[in-house]
Short mmCIF file of C-alpha atoms in Angstrom, two decimals:
data_model
loop_
_atom_site.label_atom_id
_atom_site.label_comp_id
_atom_site.label_asym_id
_atom_site.label_seq_id
_atom_site.Cartn_x
_atom_site.Cartn_y
_atom_site.Cartn_z
CA MET A 139 -16.44 18.52 20.61
CA SER A 140 -19.80 20.23 20.78
CA GLU A 141 -21.87 21.39 18.03
CA SER A 142 -22.33 25.10 17.36
CA LYS A 143 -26.20 26.11 18.07
CA ASP A 144 -26.90 28.29 14.94
CA ASN A 145 -25.54 25.89 12.16
CA ASN A 146 -27.18 26.07 9.06
CA LEU A 147 -28.94 22.83 7.92
CA ARG A 148 -26.93 22.61 4.59
CA ASP A 149 -23.62 23.10 5.91
CA PHE A 150 -24.01 20.81 9.07
CA ILE A 151 -22.29 17.71 9.15
CA PRO A 152 -22.14 15.02 11.80
CA GLU A 153 -18.70 14.99 13.34
CA PRO A 154 -18.15 10.84 12.39
CA ALA A 155 -18.80 11.75 8.68
CA LEU A 156 -16.45 14.77 8.88
CA ARG A 157 -13.69 12.73 10.76
CA ARG A 158 -14.09 9.84 7.40
CA LEU A 159 -13.80 12.71 4.64
CA PRO A 160 -10.16 13.02 5.10
CA TRP A 161 -9.54 9.51 4.42
CA TYR A 162 -11.17 9.72 1.38
CA LEU A 163 -9.15 12.79 0.62
CA ALA A 164 -6.15 10.93 1.05
CA TYR A 165 -7.35 8.20 -1.02
CA VAL A 166 -8.73 10.44 -4.00
CA SER A 167 -5.05 12.74 -3.78
CA MET A 168 -3.33 9.30 -4.69
CA LEU A 169 -5.76 8.20 -7.48
CA ARG A 170 -5.07 11.73 -8.84
CA ASP A 171 -1.41 11.20 -8.70
CA LYS A 172 -1.83 7.85 -10.70
CA HIS A 173 -4.14 9.93 -13.16
CA VAL A 174 -7.44 8.02 -12.68
CA GLU A 175 -9.66 10.04 -13.87
CA HIS A 176 -12.95 8.52 -12.08
CA VAL A 177 -13.88 6.63 -8.79
CA SER A 178 -16.99 5.45 -7.80
CA SER A 179 -18.49 5.03 -4.32
CA THR A 180 -18.49 1.14 -4.16
CA HIS A 181 -14.37 1.33 -5.27
CA ILE A 182 -13.64 3.78 -2.83
CA SER A 183 -15.59 1.27 -0.40
CA ARG A 184 -13.68 -1.94 -0.99
CA GLU A 185 -10.57 0.43 -0.92
CA LEU A 186 -11.28 2.08 2.60
CA ASN A 187 -13.40 -0.54 3.87
CA VAL A 188 -16.57 1.92 4.60
CA ASP A 189 -19.89 0.90 3.41
CA ALA A 190 -20.51 2.18 0.15
CA SER A 191 -23.92 3.84 0.76
CA GLN A 192 -22.26 5.37 3.41
CA ILE A 193 -19.59 7.15 1.40
CA ALA A 194 -22.13 8.07 -0.83
CA LYS A 195 -24.12 9.97 2.32
CA ASP A 196 -20.83 11.66 3.42
CA LEU A 197 -20.23 13.03 -0.04
CA SER A 198 -23.79 14.21 -0.55
CA PHE A 199 -22.94 17.03 2.11
CA LEU A 200 -19.96 18.20 -0.82
CA ASN A 201 -21.23 20.41 -3.49
CA ILE A 202 -20.42 17.32 -6.15
CA LYS A 203 -22.67 14.93 -7.73
CA GLY A 204 -21.15 11.52 -8.78
CA LYS A 205 -22.33 10.16 -12.78
CA THR A 206 -24.33 6.82 -12.49
CA ARG A 207 -21.94 3.96 -13.64
CA ILE A 208 -18.68 6.63 -13.90
CA GLY A 209 -18.70 7.88 -10.67
CA TYR A 210 -17.32 11.30 -9.20
CA ASN A 211 -14.69 13.31 -11.26
CA VAL A 212 -11.24 12.73 -9.14
CA VAL A 213 -9.80 15.97 -9.52
CA HIS A 214 -13.26 17.95 -8.98
CA LEU A 215 -13.80 15.62 -6.01
CA GLU A 216 -10.34 16.08 -4.41
CA LYS A 217 -10.94 19.94 -4.76
CA GLU A 218 -14.07 19.94 -3.25
CA LEU A 219 -13.14 17.67 -0.48
CA ARG A 220 -10.14 19.98 0.35
CA ASN A 221 -11.99 23.18 0.49
CA PHE A 222 -15.18 21.38 2.34
CA LEU A 223 -12.52 20.26 4.78
CA GLY A 224 -11.05 24.03 5.03
CA PHE A 225 -7.83 22.64 3.70
CA SER A 226 -7.28 25.15 1.01
CA ARG A 227 -7.64 28.36 3.20
CA THR A 228 -5.17 29.72 5.59
CA HIS A 229 -5.89 29.40 9.10
CA ASN A 230 -3.32 31.36 11.45
CA ALA A 231 -2.66 29.76 14.72
CA VAL A 232 -0.06 30.29 17.67
CA ILE A 233 1.12 27.89 19.88
CA PHE A 234 1.51 28.19 23.14
CA GLY A 235 4.48 26.40 24.62
CA ALA A 236 7.52 26.17 22.44
CA GLY A 237 8.87 23.06 25.09
CA SER A 238 8.96 20.10 23.05
CA LEU A 239 5.86 19.25 21.52
CA GLY A 240 5.16 22.74 20.87
CA ALA A 241 8.79 22.73 19.13
CA ALA A 242 8.16 19.78 16.92
CA LEU A 243 4.94 21.09 15.59
CA MET A 244 6.35 24.50 14.86
CA GLN A 245 8.86 22.31 12.66
CA ASP A 246 6.34 20.42 11.07
CA SER A 247 5.58 22.06 7.42
CA GLY A 248 3.31 19.38 6.71
CA LEU A 249 0.90 21.55 8.93
CA SER A 250 0.88 24.09 6.05
CA ARG A 251 -0.61 21.80 3.83
CA TYR A 252 -3.42 21.13 5.62
CA GLY A 253 -4.08 25.37 5.79
CA LEU A 254 -2.94 25.87 9.23
CA ARG A 255 -0.02 28.64 9.37
CA VAL A 256 1.92 28.68 12.30
CA VAL A 257 2.52 32.49 13.08
CA ALA A 258 4.07 32.65 16.30
CA GLY A 259 5.29 30.48 19.48
CA PHE A 260 5.14 31.88 23.38
CA ASP A 261 6.70 30.97 26.17
CA ILE A 262 7.87 31.71 29.60
CA ASN A 263 11.48 30.54 29.11
CA PRO A 264 13.94 33.59 28.74
CA GLU A 265 16.14 30.92 26.98
CA ILE A 266 13.98 30.33 24.02
CA ILE A 267 12.03 33.68 23.93
CA GLY A 268 13.26 35.66 21.03
CA ALA A 269 14.91 32.18 19.09
CA GLN A 270 12.66 31.17 15.97
CA ILE A 271 11.79 27.60 15.90
CA GLY A 272 11.53 26.17 12.05
CA GLY A 273 11.02 29.78 10.96
CA VAL A 274 8.62 30.96 13.55
CA PRO A 275 9.53 33.10 16.23
CA VAL A 276 9.01 32.85 19.97
CA TYR A 277 7.52 35.64 22.03
CA SER A 278 7.09 36.00 25.50
CA VAL A 279 3.65 35.04 27.02
CA ASP A 280 3.43 39.20 28.27
CA GLU A 281 3.59 40.00 24.46
CA LEU A 282 0.44 37.22 24.00
CA ASP A 283 -2.74 39.55 23.50
CA SER A 284 -0.90 42.41 21.44
CA ARG A 285 0.66 39.71 19.18
CA CYS A 286 -2.24 37.79 18.54
CA ARG A 287 -4.53 40.54 17.61
CA ARG A 288 -1.78 42.02 15.54
CA LEU A 289 -1.46 38.72 13.77
CA LYS A 290 -5.16 37.68 13.51
CA ALA A 291 -4.89 34.52 15.37
CA ASP A 292 -7.78 32.63 15.44
CA ILE A 293 -6.59 29.51 16.66
CA GLY A 294 -4.47 28.79 19.90
CA ILE A 295 -2.31 25.61 20.07
CA ILE A 296 -1.80 24.39 23.74
CA THR A 297 1.50 22.42 24.50
CA VAL A 298 2.27 23.67 27.85
CA PRO A 299 2.64 21.40 31.11
CA VAL A 300 -0.42 20.17 32.57
CA ASP A 301 -0.75 22.29 35.30
CA HIS A 302 -0.65 25.34 32.99
CA ALA A 303 -3.00 24.50 30.48
CA GLN A 304 -6.20 25.98 31.69
CA ASP A 305 -4.17 29.17 31.95
CA ALA A 306 -2.65 28.92 28.65
CA ALA A 307 -6.48 28.59 27.33
CA ASP A 308 -7.80 31.24 29.44
CA MET A 309 -5.05 34.08 27.96
CA LEU A 310 -5.57 32.81 24.60
CA ILE A 311 -9.47 33.44 24.68
CA SER A 312 -8.97 36.84 26.05
CA ALA A 313 -6.37 37.42 23.12
CA GLY A 314 -9.34 36.99 20.86
CA VAL A 315 -8.70 33.40 20.16
CA LYS A 316 -11.91 31.72 18.65
CA ALA A 317 -10.75 28.00 18.80
CA LEU A 318 -8.31 26.08 21.02
CA TRP A 319 -6.51 22.84 19.67
CA ASN A 320 -5.39 21.28 23.03
CA PHE A 321 -2.46 18.69 23.04
CA THR A 322 -2.77 18.44 26.95
CA PRO A 323 -4.43 15.54 28.66
CA VAL A 324 -6.53 18.10 30.61
CA ARG A 325 -10.03 19.04 30.07
CA ILE A 326 -9.81 22.34 29.30
CA ARG A 327 -13.24 24.28 30.25
CA VAL A 328 -14.40 27.27 27.41
CA ALA A 329 -17.09 29.48 27.40
CA ASP A 330 -19.82 29.00 24.85
CA GLY A 331 -18.89 29.91 21.32
CA ILE A 332 -15.39 28.54 21.71
CA VAL A 333 -14.27 25.81 19.40
CA ILE A 334 -12.06 22.97 21.19
CA ALA A 335 -10.20 20.35 19.88
CA ASN A 336 -8.40 17.70 22.28
CA THR A 337 -5.78 15.71 20.70
CA SER A 338 -4.10 13.69 23.15
CA ILE A 339 -1.65 11.80 21.27
CA TYR A 340 -0.33 10.27 24.93
CA ALA A 341 -3.98 8.88 25.29
CA HIS A 342 -3.55 6.76 21.91
CA LEU A 343 -0.39 5.64 23.01
CA ALA A 344 -2.17 4.10 26.23
CA VAL A 345 -4.22 2.42 24.17
CA MET A 346 -1.41 0.89 22.15
CA TYR A 347 0.59 -0.18 25.07
CA ASN A 348 -2.77 -2.00 26.80
CA ARG A 349 -3.71 -4.18 23.25
CA LEU A 350 -0.13 -4.71 22.69
CA ASP A 351 0.13 -6.13 26.60
CA ASN A 352 -2.90 -7.96 25.93
CA MET A 353 -2.28 -9.71 22.90
CA MET B 36 -8.70 0.08 17.42
CA SER B 37 -9.69 -3.56 17.55
CA GLU B 38 -9.41 -5.64 20.69
CA SER B 39 -7.82 -8.53 20.94
CA LYS B 40 -9.58 -11.80 21.05
CA ASP B 41 -7.34 -13.66 24.26
CA ASN B 42 -7.76 -10.94 26.81
CA ASN B 43 -8.14 -12.07 30.14
CA LEU B 44 -11.17 -10.47 31.94
CA ARG B 45 -8.95 -9.17 34.99
CA ASP B 46 -7.07 -7.09 32.34
CA PHE B 47 -9.54 -6.07 29.83
CA ILE B 48 -10.85 -2.57 30.15
CA PRO B 49 -13.01 -1.09 27.18
CA GLU B 50 -10.90 1.78 24.91
CA PRO B 51 -13.25 4.38 26.52
CA ALA B 52 -12.20 4.09 29.76
CA LEU B 53 -8.55 3.81 28.89
CA ARG B 54 -8.69 7.01 27.17
CA ARG B 55 -10.12 8.87 30.10
CA LEU B 56 -7.49 7.57 32.73
CA PRO B 57 -4.49 9.73 30.97
CA TRP B 58 -7.23 12.38 32.44
CA TYR B 59 -7.10 11.36 35.48
CA LEU B 60 -3.57 11.05 35.54
CA ALA B 61 -2.81 14.49 34.38
CA TYR B 62 -5.21 15.69 37.50
CA VAL B 63 -3.37 13.64 40.05
CA SER B 64 0.24 14.55 39.15
CA MET B 65 -1.09 18.32 39.43
CA LEU B 66 -2.23 17.20 43.10
CA ARG B 67 0.67 15.37 43.67
CA ASP B 68 2.93 18.89 42.82
CA LYS B 69 0.81 20.62 45.28
CA HIS B 70 1.08 18.14 47.66
CA VAL B 71 -2.11 17.39 48.20
CA GLU B 72 -2.50 13.37 49.96
CA HIS B 73 -6.04 12.46 49.20
CA VAL B 74 -8.57 12.81 46.52
CA SER B 75 -12.06 11.21 45.88
CA SER B 76 -14.03 10.43 42.79
CA THR B 77 -16.17 13.49 43.32
CA HIS B 78 -13.75 15.73 43.51
CA ILE B 79 -11.91 14.44 40.19
CA SER B 80 -15.58 14.56 38.96
CA ARG B 81 -16.09 18.10 39.80
CA GLU B 82 -12.57 18.94 38.51
CA LEU B 83 -13.06 16.75 35.16
CA ASN B 84 -16.56 17.18 34.63
CA VAL B 85 -17.35 13.39 34.61
CA ASP B 86 -19.57 11.54 36.27
CA ALA B 87 -18.44 10.50 39.88
CA SER B 88 -19.69 6.99 39.98
CA GLN B 89 -17.73 6.67 36.15
CA ILE B 90 -14.35 7.49 37.62
CA ALA B 91 -14.82 4.97 40.36
CA LYS B 92 -15.55 2.25 38.07
CA ASP B 93 -12.93 3.46 35.55
CA LEU B 94 -10.50 3.03 38.61
CA SER B 95 -11.77 -0.40 39.49
CA PHE B 96 -9.64 -1.58 36.50
CA LEU B 97 -6.50 -0.90 38.53
CA ASN B 98 -5.09 -2.38 41.41
CA ILE B 99 -5.78 0.43 43.87
CA LYS B 100 -8.75 1.23 46.99
CA GLY B 101 -9.82 4.36 47.77
CA LYS B 102 -11.02 4.68 51.58
CA THR B 103 -14.61 6.25 52.10
CA ARG B 104 -14.70 9.78 53.11
CA ILE B 105 -11.17 9.78 52.30
CA GLY B 106 -10.46 8.76 48.86
CA TYR B 107 -7.69 7.64 47.28
CA ASN B 108 -4.21 8.49 47.90
CA VAL B 109 -2.52 10.97 45.59
CA VAL B 110 0.73 9.07 45.07
CA HIS B 111 -0.16 6.10 44.84
CA LEU B 112 -3.01 6.17 42.88
CA GLU B 113 -0.67 8.23 40.48
CA LYS B 114 2.02 5.46 40.61
CA GLU B 115 -0.65 3.01 39.65
CA LEU B 116 -1.99 5.19 36.58
CA ARG B 117 1.34 5.27 35.50
CA ASN B 118 2.05 1.54 35.24
CA PHE B 119 -1.44 0.57 34.25
CA LEU B 120 -1.00 3.13 31.18
CA GLY B 121 2.22 1.71 30.29
CA PHE B 122 3.99 4.57 31.06
CA SER B 123 6.78 3.65 33.49
CA ARG B 124 7.62 1.14 31.09
CA THR B 125 10.10 1.55 28.10
CA HIS B 126 8.70 0.53 24.49
CA ASN B 127 10.49 0.64 21.52
CA ALA B 128 9.64 2.15 18.84
CA VAL B 129 10.76 3.28 15.20
CA ILE B 130 9.74 5.83 12.73
CA PHE B 131 9.38 5.18 9.26
CA GLY B 132 9.75 8.44 7.43
CA ALA B 133 11.66 11.26 8.90
CA GLY B 134 10.22 13.97 7.12
CA SER B 135 8.40 16.68 8.69
CA LEU B 136 6.44 14.95 11.15
CA GLY B 137 8.66 12.02 11.41
CA ALA B 138 11.45 14.40 12.69
CA ALA B 139 9.09 16.24 15.10
CA LEU B 140 8.20 13.30 16.89
CA MET B 141 12.01 12.22 16.96
CA GLN B 142 12.65 15.52 18.45
CA ASP B 143 9.59 15.54 20.81
CA SER B 144 11.42 14.53 24.00
CA GLY B 145 7.97 14.17 25.81
CA LEU B 146 7.13 10.74 24.16
CA SER B 147 10.00 9.32 26.66
CA ARG B 148 7.99 10.59 29.33
CA TYR B 149 5.25 8.47 28.22
CA GLY B 150 7.17 5.35 27.77
CA LEU B 151 7.78 5.62 24.23
CA ARG B 152 11.71 5.32 23.13
CA VAL B 153 12.06 6.08 19.55
CA VAL B 154 15.27 4.21 18.62
CA ALA B 155 15.95 5.04 14.88
CA GLY B 156 14.25 6.47 12.03
CA PHE B 157 14.29 5.11 8.25
CA ASP B 158 13.76 7.19 5.04
CA ILE B 159 14.73 6.60 1.38
CA ASN B 160 15.88 10.39 1.02
CA PRO B 161 19.58 9.86 0.86
CA GLU B 162 20.17 13.47 2.02
CA ILE B 163 19.23 12.84 5.31
CA ILE B 164 20.20 9.16 5.79
CA GLY B 165 22.78 9.12 8.24
CA ALA B 166 22.05 12.03 10.04
CA GLN B 167 20.90 12.27 13.69
CA ILE B 168 17.62 13.89 14.43
CA GLY B 169 17.16 14.84 17.95
CA GLY B 170 19.56 12.48 18.75
CA VAL B 171 18.05 9.59 16.53
CA PRO B 172 19.95 7.77 13.90
CA VAL B 173 18.39 7.80 10.39
CA TYR B 174 18.90 4.84 8.41
CA SER B 175 18.13 3.72 4.85
CA VAL B 176 14.81 1.84 4.34
CA ASP B 177 17.10 -1.10 3.27
CA GLU B 178 18.18 -1.65 6.67
CA LEU B 179 15.06 -1.81 8.15
CA ASP B 180 14.38 -5.52 8.56
CA SER B 181 18.01 -6.05 10.51
CA ARG B 182 17.83 -2.82 12.51
CA CYS B 183 14.33 -3.48 13.69
CA ARG B 184 15.24 -6.87 15.10
CA ARG B 185 18.51 -5.54 16.34
CA LEU B 186 16.66 -2.99 18.34
CA LYS B 187 13.92 -5.36 19.78
CA ALA B 188 11.67 -2.49 18.40
CA ASP B 189 7.74 -3.10 18.74
CA ILE B 190 5.90 -0.32 17.38
CA GLY B 191 6.25 1.44 13.89
CA ILE B 192 5.17 4.93 13.64
CA ILE B 193 4.11 5.71 10.34
CA THR B 194 4.79 9.18 9.06
CA VAL B 195 4.93 8.73 5.25
CA PRO B 196 3.54 10.54 2.68
CA VAL B 197 -0.19 8.73 2.04
CA ASP B 198 0.60 6.77 -0.99
CA HIS B 199 3.54 4.82 1.03
CA ALA B 200 1.74 4.43 4.26
CA GLN B 201 0.69 0.66 3.25
CA ASP B 202 3.78 -0.21 1.92
CA ALA B 203 5.38 1.14 5.38
CA ALA B 204 3.18 -0.79 7.45
CA ASP B 205 3.68 -4.05 5.53
CA MET B 206 7.59 -3.65 5.51
CA LEU B 207 7.19 -2.84 9.31
CA ILE B 208 5.01 -5.86 10.27
CA SER B 209 7.69 -8.16 8.40
CA ALA B 210 10.38 -6.32 10.00
CA GLY B 211 8.87 -7.89 13.27
CA VAL B 212 7.23 -4.89 14.92
CA LYS B 213 4.01 -5.89 16.82
CA ALA B 214 2.11 -2.37 16.89
CA LEU B 215 1.73 0.46 14.31
CA TRP B 216 1.24 4.26 15.19
CA ASN B 217 -0.19 5.53 11.98
CA PHE B 218 -0.20 9.21 11.69
CA THR B 219 -1.41 9.18 8.14
CA PRO B 220 -4.74 9.58 7.17
CA VAL B 221 -4.70 6.36 5.26
CA ARG B 222 -6.74 3.15 6.56
CA ILE B 223 -4.16 0.66 6.55
CA ARG B 224 -4.76 -2.99 6.61
CA VAL B 225 -3.34 -5.47 8.58
CA ALA B 226 -3.65 -9.02 9.85
CA ASP B 227 -5.28 -10.17 12.96
CA GLY B 228 -2.83 -10.10 15.60
CA ILE B 229 -1.22 -6.63 15.01
CA VAL B 230 -2.39 -3.68 17.18
CA ILE B 231 -3.10 -0.37 15.19
CA ALA B 232 -3.25 3.31 16.70
CA ASN B 233 -4.23 5.92 14.34
CA THR B 234 -4.05 9.43 15.18
CA SER B 235 -4.75 11.73 12.04
CA ILE B 236 -4.01 15.30 13.56
CA TYR B 237 -5.01 16.98 10.33
CA ALA B 238 -8.70 15.07 10.47
CA HIS B 239 -9.05 17.01 14.25
CA LEU B 240 -8.12 20.02 12.28
CA ALA B 241 -10.50 19.84 9.57
CA VAL B 242 -13.39 19.13 12.67
CA MET B 243 -12.00 22.71 14.23
CA TYR B 244 -11.67 24.42 11.00
CA ASN B 245 -15.77 23.08 10.32
CA ARG B 246 -16.66 24.51 13.76
CA LEU B 247 -15.22 27.64 13.57
CA ASP B 248 -16.67 28.39 10.03
CA ASN B 249 -20.10 27.46 11.63
CA MET B 250 -20.12 29.58 14.63
#
C-alpha cells in the first residue's frame, strides 16, 4: 500500500505498526470482557509475543497515556484503539462481483462491527440482479455510477474473476470511490490518490500448502 | 509464518516469491483464455509491474524453462504454477466457528478451485448444529476429534470470537490438524511443526481506513 503524500506528521503511523494495533485491540477487548481494569505494555508483550518497547511505541500514536507501574486503563485503551483504527465510524462500501466470494462478504455481518457497511452489490448476471444477499441489494453494473454517488460509497470491494478486475477498478473509481479493497490476485493499477488494499486469501492458501508439504 | 526446519533445498522458496506466484498465475490464466501461446518474463513484468529478473528468478523454482526470445509456453506455465502452488491437489479443511465469517467461507465455492475442500463446520450454538451451510454439515464441537480424524482434515480454519481463538487452535491440533488458517486478529501460539497462516481481513480494513482518512 502506498503512503499518501501530505500526511500530517502526528497522524502518520507506519503500516507495520498499524497492522499490530488490531492484535492489541483483540487482546484488550478480551480483558475488558473479564473486567480487568489496567494493562501494562509488559503484560501485552508477554501475551502477544511482541517486544514491550515496540508496543509502547505503537501505542504512542494514540491519544492515550499509560501510568507508570499501573499501565493503561483497559476501557479507555479499547475505545482509543477502535477510534484510531476507524472501526467506530461507518464507511459505506459497494461490492463489485456478487459471485461466491462477493456474496459471502455480503453475508458477513462481522464487517459492520469493524465499521464497514456494505450498501450494495453489483453484477452482470441477470439471475442475481434484483436479488438481496444478506439483506444487501444487487444491482446491474449499468447502475454503478448513479448508485455509488447516491449511496455515498467511499470503498469499492472487488470480487470479480481476474480478467475483469482492472475494469471493475476503473469503473468504481470513475463512480467516485476513493479506496479499493481488492480480493483478486490481480495487480490493479490506480492513479495517485486512490487507496488500494490487497487481500489475496488464495495467496495465503498457497503459502500454507507449501509449508505443509515441506514439513 | 515460520519456516520449517528440514526443507529440502530444491523445494524451498522464500515466502515473498511464493506470494508473487499467484499474481503470475492470475495473469497467465487470462492469457490462456485469450489463446496466447507464449509469454516472456519481460511481458509479465510490464503487465504486473514486477522486475523481469525477479520474475525469472521466482519462476526458476518451478519445473519449467522459458525459451530465449519466445518465453514460456502459457498452458504449461499455468499448469506448473497451479501444481506448484498446490491448487490442483485437494486439501481437506474444517471450519471452527460457523458464525458469520465461518458460514461465509463455507459458502465460498471459490475455495475449491484453489484446492481447499471444506468438509465440516463445528460450532457450540445448538441452533446451527445439525444444519448444512453451503452444503457443508455443521457438527457440535464435542465431535471435533472423531470427525476430524475420520474426515482426514489437515487444515483447521479458525473463525471464532477472539476469546475462543487459542482454545479452538489447541482443540484442532489435538484433533490431528497440521495447519491452522487463523481469521481472528489473535496471535495464536502453536508448537513447532504446526503451520499457521494469519488472514486478518479486519487489519486490512484498518490500514485502508487510515490511508483514506489521511489523503
